[in-house]
Amino acid sequence: MSNDTVTITDNATGKSADLPRIQGSIGRPTVDVRKLAGSTDLFTYDPGFAATASCKSSITYIDGDQGILLHRGYSIEDLAANSNYLEVCHLLLDGELPNQDEFNEFESIIKNHTMVHENIHRFMSGFRYDAHPMAMLSATVAALASFYHDSIDINDEEHRKITAHRLIAKMPTMASYCFKHMRGQPFMSPKNNLSYSENFLHLMFAVPAGDYVPSPTAVRALETILILHADHEQNASTSTVRLAGSSGANPFASIAAGIACLWGPAHGGANEAVMNMLDDIMDTGATIESTIARAKDKSDPFRLMGFGHRVYKNYDPRAACIQKVCHDLLDELGGDQPLFQLARELEEAVLADDYFKERKLFPNVDFYSGIVLRALNIPMSMFTVMFAMSRTVGWIAHWQEMHNDPEFRIGRPQQIYTGETHRPYPKK
Ligand code: SDX
């Protein structure tokens, strides 16, 4: 019996297994169950994988009880206050913050990939006028694979690198095209003399008849939103990218699968759902008390959007960062002060309520991000597109880490079968 093993005994059979006890650099110790079935015939059952590690990773660490989020060891608070999105991209992809020369080189590489093939314009123009931008984005990212047959060999390090650069560079361009298509405005060309966020706001709001020059506060708010959504361990969409990529699928197909997963209201669609919830409260005259009562009512499927988290059982550190950005932005640009005030009152009431305290339900990153995006004049249907644009670097970093992992193998979960046992086909 040693301290670096865990013994599991099946009392029904008396069979037992001494399994490796794995400890990462920080975080919860984990038992490696790969040899459990061989020694005991036992599989493990964990719907939603709430207690199961799917991989080893050095990209991001979350301590949900302490409300800690680290990217390659740097706290999200430090990065949100001092960094910029492309610097965080370099950190997530390469593991280190770039020096000035490395940053300038990385920024120059990204800027050389911001345009898309002219046929992408025609492809995106083919969607119905009211197509949801997430439908357009997921389809278009998957279609990119058809333009880069010469560089999607997943076993080629250089192909993996240029694909990462292409996706980070082209996401703002394609995201803005979703918006322009909805508005019936011409697609704008990227401007490589602008920063990443300035260029995105130009792509979104400039028109051939006139430029768009965003305020520094708006640019900083967008940079912060992008930094805060860049990566988050093995969330549903990142796990989707890993699982899709584990079959050898090309990176565009794997990232498109992640975009599809992020669309769900329980995941990336939550910021849109938060705004719908707040708008409904304003429009229907519902009170905070009646809204909270509905969230507690088990017979009512209503949940408080923007609250709760699978991992954070304390305050989501990103929510605190966004609340400050929200405050500064609305102070300068105006925008939905009543909605922001309602959000703050709702947050205050929830944090004081025992039902939510007992379940450790705190505001998550989505609770305030929608108010910031609305203050930036970004329509609600684009909110999850913004999340996807930011999370692209996290998805790629995990996809690359998986392909460099010596323990990597195709993902294929087991199940507990509860259906009919074998029965003969009835004679006619
Ligand atoms: C993101 O994984 C990530 O990292 C995701 C993300 C990222 O950056 O990638 O952080 C982004 O997805 C943030 C979460 C955004 N989603 C929402 O805001 C939607 C609202 N939240 C819930 O749907 C829910 O909290 C989840 C999905 C986020 C988490 O669900 P869990 O961990 O499975 O929680 P649960 O269903 O086990 O709930 C535990 C209890 C239950 O009550 P009891 O059965 O114990 O009585 O808490 C209740 C739930 O009913 N509960 C809520 C609630 N969330 C959980 N009750 C009211 N409102 C809520 N929002």
Coordinates of N, CA and C and ligand atoms in Angstrom, one line a residue, residues 47-48 50 62 69 228-238 262 264-271 273-274 277 291-292 294-298 300-313 316 318 350 355-356 358-367 387 391 395, ligand 1:
P47 N -21.8 11.0 -15.7 CA -22.5 11.8 -16.7 C -22.1 13.2 -16.6
G48 N -21.8 13.9 -17.8 CA -21.3 15.2 -17.8 C -19.9 15.4 -17.4
A50 N -18.4 15.4 -14.6 CA -18.2 16.4 -13.6 C -17.0 16.1 -12.7
I62 N -8.3 26.3 -13.3 CA -9.3 27.0 -12.5 C -9.4 26.3 -11.2
L69 N -8.5 31.8 -11.8 CA -8.4 31.4 -13.2 C -7.0 31.8 -13.6
L228 N -11.0 37.9 -21.6 CA -11.8 37.1 -20.5 C -12.4 35.8 -21.0
H229 N -12.6 35.8 -22.4 CA -13.3 34.6 -22.9 C -12.4 33.7 -23.7
A230 N -11.1 34.0 -23.6 CA -10.1 33.3 -24.5 C -10.0 31.8 -24.2
D231 N -10.0 31.4 -23.0 CA -9.9 29.9 -22.7 C -10.4 29.6 -21.3
H232 N -10.8 28.3 -21.1 CA -11.4 28.0 -19.8 C -11.4 26.5 -19.5
E233 N -10.2 25.9 -19.6 CA -10.0 24.5 -19.3 C -10.9 23.6 -20.3
Q234 N -11.5 22.5 -19.8 CA -12.2 21.6 -20.7 C -13.7 21.8 -20.7
N235 N -14.1 23.1 -20.9 CA -15.5 23.4 -21.1 C -16.1 22.6 -22.2
A236 N -17.4 22.7 -22.4 CA -18.1 21.8 -23.3 C -17.6 22.0 -24.7
S237 N -17.4 23.2 -25.2 CA -17.0 23.5 -26.6 C -15.5 23.1 -26.8
T238 N -14.7 23.3 -25.8 CA -13.3 22.9 -25.9 C -13.2 21.3 -25.9
L262 N -20.8 25.7 -28.7 CA -20.8 26.9 -27.9 C -22.2 27.6 -28.1
G264 N -25.1 26.6 -27.7 CA -26.1 26.2 -26.7 C -26.3 27.3 -25.6
P265 N -27.6 27.5 -25.2 CA -27.9 28.6 -24.2 C -27.3 28.2 -22.8
A266 N -26.9 27.0 -22.6 CA -26.4 26.6 -21.2 C -24.9 26.9 -21.2
H267 N -24.3 27.2 -22.4 CA -22.9 27.4 -22.6 C -22.6 28.8 -23.2
G268 N -22.2 28.9 -24.4 CA -21.9 30.2 -25.0 C -23.1 31.1 -25.3
G269 N -24.3 30.4 -25.4 CA -25.4 31.2 -25.7 C -26.0 32.0 -24.5
A270 N -25.3 31.8 -23.3 CA -25.9 32.4 -22.1 C -25.9 33.9 -22.1
N271 N -24.9 34.5 -22.7 CA -24.9 36.0 -22.7 C -26.1 36.6 -23.4
A273 N -28.9 34.9 -23.7 CA -30.0 34.5 -22.8 C -30.1 35.5 -21.6
V274 N -29.0 36.0 -21.1 CA -29.0 36.9 -20.0 C -29.8 38.2 -20.4
M277 N -33.4 37.7 -20.7 CA -34.0 37.6 -19.4 C -34.1 39.0 -18.8
T291 N -38.9 37.1 -10.1 CA -38.0 36.4 -11.0 C -37.2 35.4 -10.2
I292 N -36.7 35.7 -9.0 CA -36.0 34.8 -8.2 C -36.9 33.7 -7.7
R294 N -39.3 32.3 -9.4 CA -39.4 31.4 -10.6 C -38.2 30.5 -10.7
A295 N -37.0 31.1 -10.4 CA -35.7 30.4 -10.5 C -35.7 29.2 -9.5
K296 N -36.4 29.5 -8.4 CA -36.4 28.5 -7.3 C -37.4 27.4 -7.5
D297 N -38.4 27.7 -8.3 CA -39.6 26.8 -8.5 C -39.2 25.6 -9.4
K298 N -39.2 24.5 -8.8 CA -38.7 23.3 -9.5 C -39.7 22.9 -10.6
D300 N -40.9 25.1 -12.6 CA -40.7 26.0 -13.6 C -39.3 25.8 -14.2
P301 N -39.2 25.6 -15.5 CA -37.9 25.3 -16.1 C -37.0 26.6 -16.2
F302 N -37.5 27.7 -15.8 CA -36.8 29.0 -15.8 C -35.5 28.9 -14.9
R303 N -34.4 29.3 -15.4 CA -33.2 29.4 -14.6 C -32.6 30.8 -14.8
L304 N -31.9 31.3 -13.8 CA -31.3 32.6 -13.9 C -30.1 32.6 -14.8
M305 N -30.3 33.1 -16.0 CA -29.2 33.1 -16.9 C -28.0 33.9 -16.4
G306 N -26.8 33.5 -16.6 CA -25.7 34.2 -16.1 C -25.3 33.9 -14.7
F307 N -26.0 32.9 -14.1 CA -25.7 32.5 -12.7 C -25.4 31.0 -12.7
G308 N -24.5 30.6 -11.9 CA -24.1 29.2 -11.7 C -23.0 28.8 -12.7
H309 N -22.3 27.8 -12.3 CA -21.2 27.3 -13.1 C -20.8 25.9 -12.7
R310 N -20.5 25.1 -13.7 CA -20.1 23.7 -13.3 C -18.9 23.7 -12.4
V311 N -18.0 24.7 -12.6 CA -16.7 24.6 -11.8 C -16.7 25.7 -10.7
Y312 N -17.0 26.9 -11.1 CA -16.9 28.0 -10.1 C -18.0 27.8 -9.0
K313 N -17.6 27.5 -7.8 CA -18.6 27.5 -6.7 C -18.2 28.6 -5.8
D316 N -17.1 33.9 -10.2 CA -16.3 33.8 -11.4 C -15.5 35.1 -11.5
R318 N -13.9 36.3 -13.7 CA -14.2 37.1 -15.0 C -15.4 38.0 -14.8
V350 N -29.6 38.0 -5.4 CA -29.3 36.6 -5.5 C -28.2 36.3 -4.5
Y355 N -31.1 30.2 -1.0 CA -31.2 29.2 -2.0 C -30.0 29.1 -2.9
F356 N -29.6 30.3 -3.3 CA -28.4 30.4 -4.3 C -27.1 30.2 -3.5
E358 N -26.6 28.4 -0.9 CA -26.5 26.9 -0.6 C -26.0 26.2 -1.8
R359 N -26.5 26.6 -3.0 CA -26.1 25.9 -4.2 C -24.8 26.6 -4.9
K360 N -24.3 27.5 -4.2 CA -23.0 28.2 -4.6 C -23.2 28.7 -6.1
L361 N -24.3 29.5 -6.2 CA -24.6 30.0 -7.6 C -24.3 31.5 -7.6
F362 N -23.2 31.8 -8.3 CA -22.7 33.2 -8.3 C -22.8 33.7 -9.8
P363 N -22.7 35.0 -10.0 CA -22.7 35.5 -11.4 C -21.5 34.9 -12.2
N364 N -21.7 34.4 -13.4 CA -20.6 34.0 -14.2 C -20.2 35.0 -15.3
V365 N -19.3 34.7 -16.1 CA -18.8 35.6 -17.1 C -19.8 36.2 -18.0
D366 N -20.9 35.5 -18.2 CA -22.0 35.9 -19.1 C -22.9 37.0 -18.6
F367 N -22.9 37.1 -17.2 CA -23.9 38.0 -16.6 C -23.8 39.4 -17.1
F387 N -18.1 35.5 -28.4 CA -17.6 34.5 -27.6 C -16.7 33.5 -28.4
R391 N -12.8 32.7 -28.1 CA -12.4 31.3 -27.6 C -11.7 30.5 -28.7
W395 N -9.5 27.1 -28.2 CA -9.8 25.8 -28.9 C -8.6 25.3 -29.6
Ligands
SDX1 C1 -20.3 29.2 -19.6 O1 -17.6 25.2 -18.6 C2 -17.2 26.4 -18.7 O2 -16.1 26.8 -18.4 C3 -18.2 27.3 -19.4 C4 -17.8 28.8 -19.5 C5 -16.6 29.0 -20.4 O3 -16.0 30.0 -20.2 O4 -16.4 28.1 -21.3 O5 -17.5 29.3 -18.2 C6 -19.0 29.6 -20.1 O6 -20.9 28.3 -20.1 C7 -20.8 29.9 -18.3 C8 -22.2 29.3 -17.9 C9 -23.2 30.0 -18.7 N1 -24.5 29.4 -18.5 C10 -25.5 30.0 -17.8 O7 -25.4 31.1 -17.2 C11 -26.8 29.3 -17.9 C12 -27.4 29.3 -16.5 N2 -26.6 28.3 -15.7 C13 -27.1 27.0 -15.5 O8 -27.6 26.5 -16.7 C14 -26.1 26.1 -14.8 O9 -25.6 26.8 -13.7 C15 -24.8 25.6 -15.5 C16 -25.2 24.8 -16.7 C17 -23.9 26.7 -15.9 C18 -24.1 24.6 -14.5 O10 -25.0 23.6 -14.3 P1 -24.5 22.4 -13.3 O11 -23.2 22.6 -12.7 O12 -24.9 21.1 -14.0 O13 -25.5 22.7 -12.1 P2 -26.7 21.8 -11.7 O14 -27.6 21.7 -12.9 O15 -26.1 20.6 -11.1 O16 -27.4 22.7 -10.6 C19 -27.1 22.5 -9.2 C20 -28.4 23.1 -8.5 C21 -29.7 22.6 -9.1 O17 -30.6 22.7 -8.0 P3 -31.0 21.4 -7.1 O18 -31.4 20.3 -8.1 O19 -29.7 21.1 -6.4 O20 -32.1 21.9 -6.2 O21 -28.4 24.5 -8.8 C22 -29.5 24.9 -9.5 C23 -30.1 23.6 -10.2 O22 -31.5 23.6 -10.4 N3 -29.1 25.8 -10.6 C24 -29.8 26.9 -10.9 C25 -29.0 27.6 -11.8 N4 -27.9 26.8 -12.1 C26 -28.0 25.7 -11.3 N5 -31.0 27.4 -10.4 C27 -31.3 28.6 -11.0 N6 -30.6 29.3 -11.9 C28 -29.5 28.8 -12.4 N7 -28.8 29.5 -13.3

